[in-house]
Coordinates of C-alpha atoms in Angstrom, one line a residue:
M13 CA -65.6 -44.2 63.0
N14 CA -62.9 -44.4 60.5
R15 CA -59.5 -44.9 62.2
T16 CA -56.4 -44.0 60.0
K17 CA -54.2 -47.1 59.7
F18 CA -50.9 -46.6 61.0
P19 CA -48.0 -49.5 59.6
T20 CA -47.3 -52.0 61.3
L21 CA -43.8 -53.6 61.9
R22 CA -44.3 -55.9 58.9
D23 CA -45.7 -53.2 56.6
S24 CA -42.8 -50.9 57.6
A25 CA -40.5 -53.7 56.8
C26 CA -42.0 -54.2 53.8
S27 CA -41.9 -50.3 53.3
T28 CA -38.1 -50.3 53.7
A29 CA -38.0 -53.2 51.4
V30 CA -39.8 -51.5 48.4
M31 CA -37.9 -48.6 49.2
G32 CA -34.4 -50.4 48.9
K33 CA -35.7 -51.7 45.4
V34 CA -36.4 -48.5 44.2
A35 CA -33.3 -47.1 45.4
V36 CA -31.0 -49.4 43.5
G37 CA -33.6 -49.2 40.9
A38 CA -32.7 -45.6 40.5
A39 CA -29.1 -46.2 40.8
V40 CA -29.1 -48.2 37.5
V41 CA -31.1 -45.8 35.7
C42 CA -28.7 -42.9 36.8
A43 CA -25.6 -45.3 35.9
A44 CA -27.5 -46.0 32.7
A45 CA -27.8 -42.1 32.3
V46 CA -24.3 -41.2 32.9
C47 CA -23.4 -43.6 30.6
A48 CA -25.6 -42.6 27.6
A49 CA -24.2 -39.1 28.9
A50 CA -20.5 -40.4 28.7
A51 CA -21.3 -42.4 25.0
L52 CA -22.8 -38.8 23.4
V53 CA -19.9 -36.9 25.0
V54 CA -17.6 -39.6 23.3
R55 CA -19.6 -39.5 20.2
H56 CA -19.5 -36.1 20.0
R57 CA -15.8 -36.1 20.5
M58 CA -15.6 -38.3 17.5
I59 CA -17.7 -36.2 15.1
S60 CA -15.5 -33.1 16.1
S61 CA -12.7 -34.7 15.8
R62 CA -13.9 -36.0 12.0
K63 CA -15.1 -32.6 11.3
W64 CA -11.8 -30.8 12.3
S65 CA -10.0 -33.4 10.4
R66 CA -12.2 -33.0 7.4
A67 CA -11.5 -29.1 7.8
V68 CA -7.7 -29.8 8.3
A69 CA -7.8 -32.2 5.2
I70 CA -9.4 -29.2 3.3
L71 CA -6.7 -26.8 4.2
R72 CA -4.0 -29.6 3.2
E73 CA -5.3 -30.0 -0.2
F74 CA -5.5 -26.6 -1.0
E75 CA -1.8 -26.1 0.1
E76 CA -0.9 -28.9 -1.8
K77 CA -2.9 -27.7 -4.7
S78 CA -1.5 -24.0 -4.7
G79 CA 2.0 -25.2 -3.9
T80 CA 4.8 -23.0 -6.0
P81 CA 8.0 -24.7 -5.9
L82 CA 11.1 -23.4 -7.2
A83 CA 10.8 -25.6 -10.5
K84 CA 7.4 -24.4 -10.9
L85 CA 8.1 -20.9 -11.0
T86 CA 10.8 -21.1 -13.3
Q87 CA 8.6 -22.8 -15.9
V88 CA 6.0 -19.8 -15.3
A89 CA 8.8 -17.5 -15.8
D90 CA 9.8 -19.7 -19.3
A91 CA 6.3 -19.3 -20.4
M92 CA 6.0 -15.8 -19.8
D93 CA 9.2 -15.1 -21.8
V94 CA 7.9 -17.5 -24.5
E95 CA 4.4 -15.4 -24.6
M96 CA 6.5 -12.0 -24.4
H97 CA 8.0 -12.9 -27.9
A98 CA 4.5 -14.3 -29.5
G99 CA 3.0 -11.0 -28.5
L100 CA 5.6 -9.3 -29.7
A101 CA 6.1 -10.9 -33.0
S102 CA 2.1 -10.3 -34.2
E103 CA -1.3 -9.3 -32.9
G104 CA -2.9 -11.6 -31.2
G105 CA -0.2 -14.0 -31.2
S106 CA -0.6 -14.5 -27.6
K107 CA -2.7 -13.9 -24.8
L108 CA -0.6 -11.1 -23.6
N109 CA -1.2 -8.2 -25.9
M110 CA 2.2 -6.9 -25.7
L111 CA 0.7 -3.3 -26.5
I112 CA 3.2 -0.8 -28.1
S113 CA 2.9 2.6 -26.2
F114 CA 4.4 4.8 -28.8
V115 CA 6.6 6.1 -25.8
D116 CA 10.1 5.8 -27.1
N117 CA 11.6 8.7 -24.7
L118 CA 11.8 8.3 -21.3
P119 CA 12.4 10.8 -18.7
T120 CA 16.0 11.7 -18.4
G121 CA 16.0 13.7 -15.0
D122 CA 17.1 16.7 -16.9
E123 CA 13.1 17.9 -17.7
E124 CA 12.5 20.9 -16.6
G125 CA 9.5 23.7 -16.8
L126 CA 5.6 23.3 -15.6
Y127 CA 3.8 20.5 -16.8
Y128 CA 0.4 19.1 -16.4
A129 CA -0.8 15.9 -15.7
L130 CA -4.9 14.5 -15.9
D131 CA -5.1 11.2 -14.4
L132 CA -8.5 9.3 -15.2
G133 CA -9.1 5.9 -13.9
G134 CA -12.3 5.6 -11.9
T135 CA -15.3 7.6 -10.6
N136 CA -12.8 10.5 -9.7
F137 CA -9.9 12.2 -11.7
R138 CA -7.0 14.0 -10.4
V139 CA -5.5 17.4 -12.2
L140 CA -1.7 17.5 -11.3
R141 CA 0.7 20.9 -12.3
V142 CA 4.3 19.5 -11.8
H143 CA 7.1 21.7 -11.6
L144 CA 10.4 20.1 -12.6
G145 CA 14.0 21.8 -11.8
G146 CA 15.9 20.4 -14.4
K147 CA 19.7 18.3 -13.7
D148 CA 20.0 17.1 -10.2
K149 CA 16.9 19.5 -9.2
G150 CA 14.2 16.9 -9.8
V151 CA 10.4 17.5 -9.0
I152 CA 10.5 20.8 -7.3
G153 CA 7.2 21.2 -6.8
Q154 CA 3.4 19.8 -7.3
E155 CA -0.2 20.6 -7.0
F156 CA -3.2 18.8 -7.1
A157 CA -6.8 18.7 -7.0
E158 CA -9.2 15.7 -7.3
V159 CA -12.8 15.8 -8.8
S160 CA -15.7 13.7 -8.4
I161 CA -17.5 12.6 -11.8
P162 CA -21.5 13.3 -11.3
P163 CA -22.8 9.5 -12.2
Q164 CA -24.8 10.9 -14.9
L165 CA -22.0 11.6 -16.6
M166 CA -20.7 8.2 -16.6
T167 CA -23.5 7.1 -18.7
G168 CA -24.4 10.2 -20.7
S169 CA -22.6 11.7 -23.8
S170 CA -18.9 12.1 -24.6
E171 CA -19.3 15.7 -25.1
A172 CA -21.2 16.4 -21.5
L173 CA -18.0 14.2 -20.0
F174 CA -15.2 15.9 -21.4
D175 CA -16.7 19.2 -21.5
F176 CA -16.7 18.9 -17.4
I177 CA -13.3 17.4 -17.2
A178 CA -12.1 20.5 -19.3
S179 CA -13.8 22.8 -17.4
A180 CA -12.0 21.1 -13.8
L181 CA -9.1 21.4 -15.6
A182 CA -9.2 25.0 -16.7
K183 CA -10.6 25.8 -13.2
F184 CA -7.2 24.3 -12.0
V185 CA -5.2 26.3 -14.3
A186 CA -6.7 29.7 -13.7
A187 CA -4.8 29.0 -10.3
E188 CA -1.1 28.7 -11.7
P189 CA 1.1 31.1 -9.9
E190 CA 2.0 34.2 -12.5
G191 CA 5.5 33.6 -12.9
F192 CA 5.0 30.4 -14.5
H193 CA 2.5 31.6 -17.4
P194 CA 4.0 30.1 -20.5
P195 CA 5.4 33.0 -22.8
P196 CA 3.2 34.2 -25.4
G197 CA 2.3 31.4 -28.8
R198 CA 3.5 28.5 -26.3
Q199 CA 1.1 26.2 -25.2
R200 CA 0.8 24.7 -22.1
E201 CA 1.6 20.7 -22.1
L202 CA -0.4 17.9 -20.6
G203 CA 0.0 14.0 -19.8
F204 CA -3.0 12.4 -19.8
T205 CA -3.4 9.1 -17.7
F206 CA -6.2 7.1 -19.3
S207 CA -7.1 3.8 -17.7
F208 CA -9.5 2.3 -19.7
P209 CA -8.8 0.0 -22.7
V210 CA -7.4 2.2 -25.5
R211 CA -5.6 1.1 -28.9
Q212 CA -2.8 3.5 -29.2
T213 CA -2.3 5.1 -32.9
S214 CA 0.9 7.3 -31.5
I215 CA 2.3 8.7 -28.5
S216 CA -0.6 11.6 -28.2
S217 CA -3.6 9.4 -29.5
G218 CA -5.5 6.5 -29.0
T219 CA -9.4 5.0 -29.4
L220 CA -11.5 3.8 -26.6
I221 CA -12.1 0.0 -27.2
K222 CA -14.8 -0.1 -24.2
W223 CA -15.5 1.5 -21.1
T224 CA -15.0 -0.5 -17.5
K225 CA -15.6 0.7 -14.0
G226 CA -19.2 1.8 -14.3
F227 CA -19.0 4.1 -17.3
N228 CA -20.8 3.4 -20.5
I229 CA -21.0 6.3 -22.8
E230 CA -21.6 4.7 -26.3
D231 CA -20.5 7.7 -28.4
T232 CA -16.9 7.4 -27.2
V233 CA -16.2 3.9 -28.1
G234 CA -14.0 4.1 -31.4
E235 CA -13.4 7.5 -30.8
D236 CA -9.8 9.2 -30.2
V237 CA -9.7 10.3 -26.3
V238 CA -7.2 13.1 -26.7
G239 CA -9.6 14.3 -30.0
E240 CA -12.4 14.2 -27.5
L241 CA -10.8 16.2 -24.7
T242 CA -8.7 18.5 -27.0
K243 CA -12.5 19.5 -28.6
S244 CA -13.8 20.7 -25.2
M245 CA -10.8 22.3 -24.1
E246 CA -11.1 24.5 -27.4
K247 CA -14.6 25.1 -26.7
I248 CA -13.6 26.8 -23.6
G249 CA -10.2 28.7 -25.0
L250 CA -8.0 26.4 -22.6
D251 CA -4.9 26.5 -24.9
M252 CA -3.3 23.3 -24.1
R253 CA -1.4 20.3 -25.9
I254 CA -2.2 16.7 -25.0
A255 CA 1.8 15.8 -25.2
A256 CA 1.3 12.1 -23.8
L257 CA -1.5 9.3 -23.9
V258 CA -0.7 6.6 -21.1
N259 CA -1.8 4.3 -18.6
D260 CA -0.8 4.0 -14.9
T261 CA 1.9 1.4 -15.8
I262 CA 3.8 3.5 -18.1
G263 CA 3.2 6.2 -15.7
T264 CA 4.9 4.1 -12.9
L265 CA 7.8 3.5 -15.1
A266 CA 8.2 6.9 -16.2
G267 CA 8.1 8.3 -12.8
G268 CA 10.8 5.4 -11.8
R269 CA 13.0 6.1 -14.9
F270 CA 13.1 10.0 -13.8
Y271 CA 14.6 9.5 -10.2
N272 CA 17.1 6.3 -11.7
Q273 CA 18.1 5.7 -15.0
D274 CA 18.4 2.1 -13.9
V275 CA 14.7 1.1 -14.2
I276 CA 14.1 -0.8 -16.8
A277 CA 10.5 -2.3 -16.4
A278 CA 7.2 -1.3 -14.0
V279 CA 4.9 -3.7 -12.4
I280 CA 1.2 -2.7 -10.6
L281 CA 0.1 -4.6 -7.7
G282 CA -3.3 -3.2 -6.6
T283 CA -6.8 -4.3 -7.3
G284 CA -5.3 -5.4 -10.7
T285 CA -2.3 -5.9 -12.0
N286 CA 0.2 -4.8 -15.2
A287 CA 3.7 -4.9 -16.3
A288 CA 5.5 -2.4 -18.8
Y289 CA 9.0 -2.7 -19.9
V290 CA 11.2 -1.2 -22.3
E291 CA 12.1 -2.8 -25.4
R292 CA 14.5 -2.6 -28.2
A293 CA 12.1 -1.6 -31.2
H294 CA 14.1 -3.8 -33.8
A295 CA 13.2 -6.5 -31.2
I296 CA 9.3 -6.1 -32.2
P297 CA 8.6 -7.6 -35.2
K298 CA 5.2 -6.3 -35.3
W299 CA 6.1 -3.0 -35.3
H300 CA 6.2 -1.5 -38.8
G301 CA 6.9 2.1 -37.9
L302 CA 10.2 3.7 -38.3
I303 CA 12.7 3.1 -35.5
P304 CA 13.0 5.7 -33.2
K305 CA 15.9 7.8 -32.4
S306 CA 16.1 6.1 -29.0
G307 CA 16.1 2.9 -30.4
D308 CA 13.6 1.9 -27.5
M309 CA 10.0 1.4 -27.4
V310 CA 7.9 0.9 -23.8
I311 CA 5.7 -2.3 -24.2
N312 CA 2.5 -2.2 -21.9
M313 CA 2.5 -6.0 -21.7
E314 CA -1.5 -6.3 -20.0
W315 CA 0.2 -9.2 -18.0
G316 CA -2.9 -10.0 -16.5
N317 CA -4.2 -12.2 -18.8
F318 CA -1.0 -14.3 -18.9
R319 CA -1.9 -18.1 -18.6
S320 CA 0.4 -20.9 -18.3
S321 CA -0.6 -24.7 -17.1
N322 CA 1.9 -24.2 -14.5
L323 CA 0.1 -21.7 -12.3
S324 CA -1.2 -24.1 -9.9
L325 CA -5.2 -23.4 -10.3
T326 CA -7.1 -24.5 -7.6
E327 CA -11.0 -25.7 -7.6
Y328 CA -11.5 -22.3 -5.8
D329 CA -10.2 -20.4 -8.6
L330 CA -11.9 -22.4 -11.2
A331 CA -15.1 -21.3 -9.8
L332 CA -14.2 -17.6 -9.1
D333 CA -13.2 -17.7 -12.6
A334 CA -16.3 -19.3 -14.0
E335 CA -18.9 -17.0 -12.2
S336 CA -16.8 -13.7 -13.1
L337 CA -17.7 -11.2 -15.6
N338 CA -15.0 -12.2 -18.0
P339 CA -14.5 -16.0 -17.5
G340 CA -11.4 -17.4 -19.2
E341 CA -9.6 -13.7 -19.1
Q342 CA -7.5 -12.3 -16.6
I343 CA -6.1 -15.5 -14.8
F344 CA -2.6 -14.2 -13.9
E345 CA -4.7 -11.2 -12.5
K346 CA -7.3 -13.3 -10.4
L347 CA -4.1 -15.5 -8.8
I348 CA -2.1 -12.4 -7.5
S349 CA -3.9 -9.3 -7.4
G350 CA -5.8 -7.2 -4.5
M351 CA -9.5 -7.8 -6.2
Y352 CA -9.3 -11.5 -5.8
L353 CA -6.8 -12.7 -2.8
G354 CA -9.4 -12.0 0.2
E355 CA -12.3 -13.8 -2.3
I356 CA -10.2 -16.8 -2.9
V357 CA -9.8 -17.1 1.2
R358 CA -13.7 -16.9 1.6
R359 CA -14.4 -19.5 -1.0
A360 CA -11.9 -21.9 0.9
L361 CA -13.8 -20.8 4.2
L362 CA -17.1 -21.7 2.9
K363 CA -16.3 -25.2 1.9
M364 CA -14.9 -25.9 5.4
A365 CA -18.1 -24.5 6.7
E366 CA -20.0 -26.8 4.4
E367 CA -18.5 -29.8 4.4
A368 CA -16.8 -29.8 8.3
D369 CA -19.3 -27.8 9.8
F370 CA -16.5 -25.5 10.7
F371 CA -18.2 -22.6 12.2
G372 CA -21.2 -24.6 13.4
D373 CA -24.4 -26.7 12.4
T374 CA -25.5 -23.9 10.2
V375 CA -23.3 -22.1 7.3
P376 CA -22.8 -18.3 8.2
P377 CA -25.1 -16.3 5.8
K378 CA -22.4 -13.6 5.4
L379 CA -19.9 -16.1 4.3
K380 CA -21.7 -17.2 0.8
V381 CA -21.6 -13.4 -0.1
P382 CA -19.1 -12.9 -2.6
F383 CA -16.6 -10.4 -2.1
I384 CA -17.4 -9.8 1.4
L385 CA -14.1 -10.0 2.5
R386 CA -11.9 -8.3 0.9
T387 CA -7.9 -8.5 0.7
P388 CA -6.8 -5.5 3.1
D389 CA -8.9 -7.5 5.6
M390 CA -7.3 -10.6 4.9
S391 CA -4.1 -8.7 5.1
A392 CA -5.0 -7.7 8.8
M393 CA -5.8 -11.2 9.7
H394 CA -2.6 -12.3 8.0
H395 CA -0.6 -10.0 9.9
D396 CA -2.2 -11.0 13.5
T397 CA 0.4 -11.1 16.3
T398 CA -1.8 -11.3 19.3
S399 CA -1.5 -14.5 21.6
D400 CA -5.0 -15.2 20.7
L401 CA -5.3 -14.1 17.3
K402 CA -7.8 -11.2 18.6
V403 CA -7.8 -9.4 15.3
V404 CA -8.9 -12.2 13.3
G405 CA -11.5 -13.3 15.5
N406 CA -12.7 -9.3 15.3
K407 CA -12.5 -9.7 11.7
L408 CA -14.5 -12.9 11.6
K409 CA -17.2 -10.9 13.7
D410 CA -17.6 -7.7 12.2
I411 CA -17.6 -8.7 8.4
L412 CA -18.8 -12.5 8.4
E413 CA -21.1 -11.8 11.8
I414 CA -19.3 -14.8 13.2
S415 CA -18.9 -15.1 16.5
N416 CA -17.4 -17.8 19.2
T417 CA -14.4 -18.6 17.1
S418 CA -11.6 -20.2 18.8
P419 CA -7.8 -19.8 18.8
K420 CA -7.5 -23.5 17.2
M421 CA -10.0 -21.9 14.4
R422 CA -8.5 -18.7 13.7
K423 CA -5.3 -20.2 13.3
I424 CA -6.5 -22.0 10.0
V425 CA -8.1 -19.0 8.7
V426 CA -4.5 -17.5 9.2
A427 CA -3.0 -20.6 7.1
L428 CA -5.5 -19.6 4.6
C429 CA -4.7 -16.4 4.0
D430 CA -0.9 -17.3 4.3
I431 CA -1.7 -20.2 1.3
V432 CA -3.3 -17.3 -0.8
A433 CA -0.8 -14.5 -0.4
T434 CA 2.3 -16.8 -0.8
R435 CA 1.0 -18.3 -4.2
G436 CA 0.2 -14.8 -5.5
A437 CA 3.7 -13.1 -4.0
R438 CA 5.6 -15.8 -5.5
L439 CA 4.2 -16.1 -8.7
A440 CA 4.1 -12.3 -9.2
A441 CA 7.9 -12.8 -8.7
A442 CA 8.1 -15.5 -11.4
G443 CA 6.5 -12.8 -13.6
I444 CA 9.3 -10.5 -13.3
L445 CA 11.7 -13.0 -13.8
G446 CA 10.0 -13.7 -17.2
I447 CA 10.8 -10.1 -17.9
L448 CA 13.9 -10.3 -16.7
K449 CA 14.7 -13.4 -19.0
K450 CA 13.5 -11.7 -22.1
L451 CA 16.1 -8.9 -21.5
G452 CA 18.6 -11.2 -21.0
R453 CA 19.1 -9.8 -17.3
D454 CA 18.6 -12.8 -15.3
T455 CA 21.8 -13.8 -15.4
V456 CA 25.3 -11.8 -14.6
K457 CA 27.6 -11.9 -17.8
V458 CA 31.1 -11.8 -17.5
G459 CA 32.8 -8.5 -16.8
E460 CA 29.3 -6.7 -16.0
K461 CA 27.1 -5.6 -12.9
Q462 CA 24.6 -3.6 -14.5
K463 CA 22.0 -2.8 -12.2
S464 CA 18.4 -3.6 -13.1
V465 CA 15.8 -1.7 -11.3
I466 CA 11.7 -2.5 -11.3
A467 CA 9.6 0.1 -10.2
L468 CA 6.7 -1.5 -8.3
D469 CA 3.4 0.3 -7.2
G470 CA 0.2 -0.4 -6.0
G471 CA -1.9 -0.9 -2.8
L472 CA -1.1 -4.7 -2.4
F473 CA 2.4 -4.4 -2.9
E474 CA 2.5 -1.3 -0.7
H475 CA 0.3 -2.2 2.3
Y476 CA 0.5 -5.7 2.1
A477 CA 4.0 -6.5 4.0
K478 CA 3.9 -10.2 3.9
F479 CA 3.1 -10.2 -0.2
R480 CA 5.6 -7.7 -0.4
E481 CA 8.5 -9.5 1.3
C482 CA 7.8 -13.2 -0.1
L483 CA 7.8 -11.5 -3.5
E484 CA 11.3 -10.3 -2.9
S485 CA 12.8 -13.3 -1.1
T486 CA 11.0 -15.6 -4.1
L487 CA 12.9 -13.4 -6.9
K488 CA 16.4 -13.7 -4.8
E489 CA 15.7 -17.2 -4.6
L490 CA 14.4 -17.7 -8.3
L491 CA 18.0 -15.8 -9.5
G492 CA 20.2 -16.8 -7.4
E493 CA 22.8 -15.1 -5.2
E494 CA 25.1 -13.3 -8.1
A495 CA 22.4 -12.4 -10.3
A496 CA 20.2 -11.2 -7.2
E497 CA 22.6 -8.8 -6.3
T498 CA 22.1 -6.9 -9.5
I499 CA 18.4 -6.6 -9.1
V500 CA 16.4 -4.1 -7.2
I501 CA 12.5 -3.8 -6.4
E502 CA 12.2 0.1 -5.6
H503 CA 8.9 1.2 -4.6
A504 CA 7.6 4.1 -7.3
N505 CA 4.5 6.0 -5.2
D506 CA 2.3 7.9 -7.4
G507 CA 3.7 6.9 -11.2
S508 CA 0.3 7.4 -12.7
G509 CA 0.1 11.1 -11.9
I510 CA 3.7 12.6 -12.1
G511 CA 4.5 10.0 -14.5
A512 CA 2.1 11.3 -16.9
A513 CA 3.5 14.9 -16.5
L514 CA 7.1 13.7 -16.9
L515 CA 6.1 12.1 -20.2
A516 CA 4.6 15.0 -21.2
A517 CA 8.2 16.8 -20.2
S518 CA 10.0 14.3 -22.7
H519 CA 7.7 14.4 -25.6
S520 CA 7.7 17.9 -25.4
Q521 CA 7.0 19.9 -28.8
Y522 CA 9.5 22.5 -27.8
L523 CA 12.6 19.8 -26.7
G524 CA 15.7 21.2 -28.0
V525 CA 14.0 24.5 -28.8
E526 CA 15.6 27.5 -27.2
E527 CA 13.8 29.7 -25.3
S528 CA 14.1 33.4 -26.0

């Protein structure tokens, strides 16, 4: 019969000894595992530290290359001044086109009567009716309607587009209050803001150079856009004269001058950027016409195309430019305008993601999408005042689908926004100083304390507070205390609409004609 063998005392002792050896072995293995785990933690921390150091190094390098010390900004302003002179001397003499606008009479504030404006600059256009009250009364009333352009008209025929616009304008005019109808034999007058590249031939005529913003109507190119609209108005019996053809920057200048006679220039800082200013006609060598009675001529600078070796271009700017639709063009615009600031931040974040695993082991796919990070989103992150930068975290999650960012990481994002916005604002201030230098208004002459007002408009300037504040403080810094007291930055809202109506009034065919 099989019996179960119970362990003897010797067996038990032996077993205990074995168990002891196993326990010791396990302890050794366990200690080794702990050491290995600790080593992994240390290694991970070292790698994390190296990655973090790399991210910070990318930030610091970007900050250094984007630097805009006063000496450099002064050189930018001097270069702007030089290019302005060159552009006025001859066609094609400068990257600045310095276009003669044929606007030689800016509003005085005494304009009165009812004037219309048409503002065409994108997929919508606006028609406005502006009632001017004359001296000290300003704009008594205004009405407007916004019309969406059917997509097929943006690539159809010139006739179809302008017929559509004229029809909408006629409908708007039909709602004119009875007491404002013009007397028999007197035409209504319109200011036409046409924000596409035009070669101006007079105050009320200009040929289209090329369409932009999604329009592509071949038979309009090279044609007088005022003539095209006039034909369409005549076809439906709308008796209206286009008194002024302008762009939005000149409209802003006119609107600013109407309210303040010290306005000498206008700057748009929005999706794009441009500047216009009042020049003495005799200081324009390429002007071969008669000197206007006013002695003045408004110049459309097209300053977005300005370029200088002092513009602090970084690898991100060069790559953005190379991949753009217009490489080598609009360099100043690509540094300071709303279309591009958020994109520069995205490109810097992408480098951090690729070289420093800033957002983890894989690069977030959305971060590779050009222009996904818009400047309004950048502004919201830059202005985040929450203790843990919650707004930054939410924007990264909602736009780039990046979750679980730490406050430390979010601070880096805010720092990037600050670098890009600060450089843009300071360069814009240097550009304004360039205009003041050209006009001799950057210093105070003995016995003179004349105010020089710059009318500024555009969503970037209006809504990005840190950008606006930096621009204003930089301009004061550049000018010095005494000269800064004579320079005023004024927000001029909706210049492109009301400004066009005002220019129709200041270029009316009935100026000086007594009403019967």
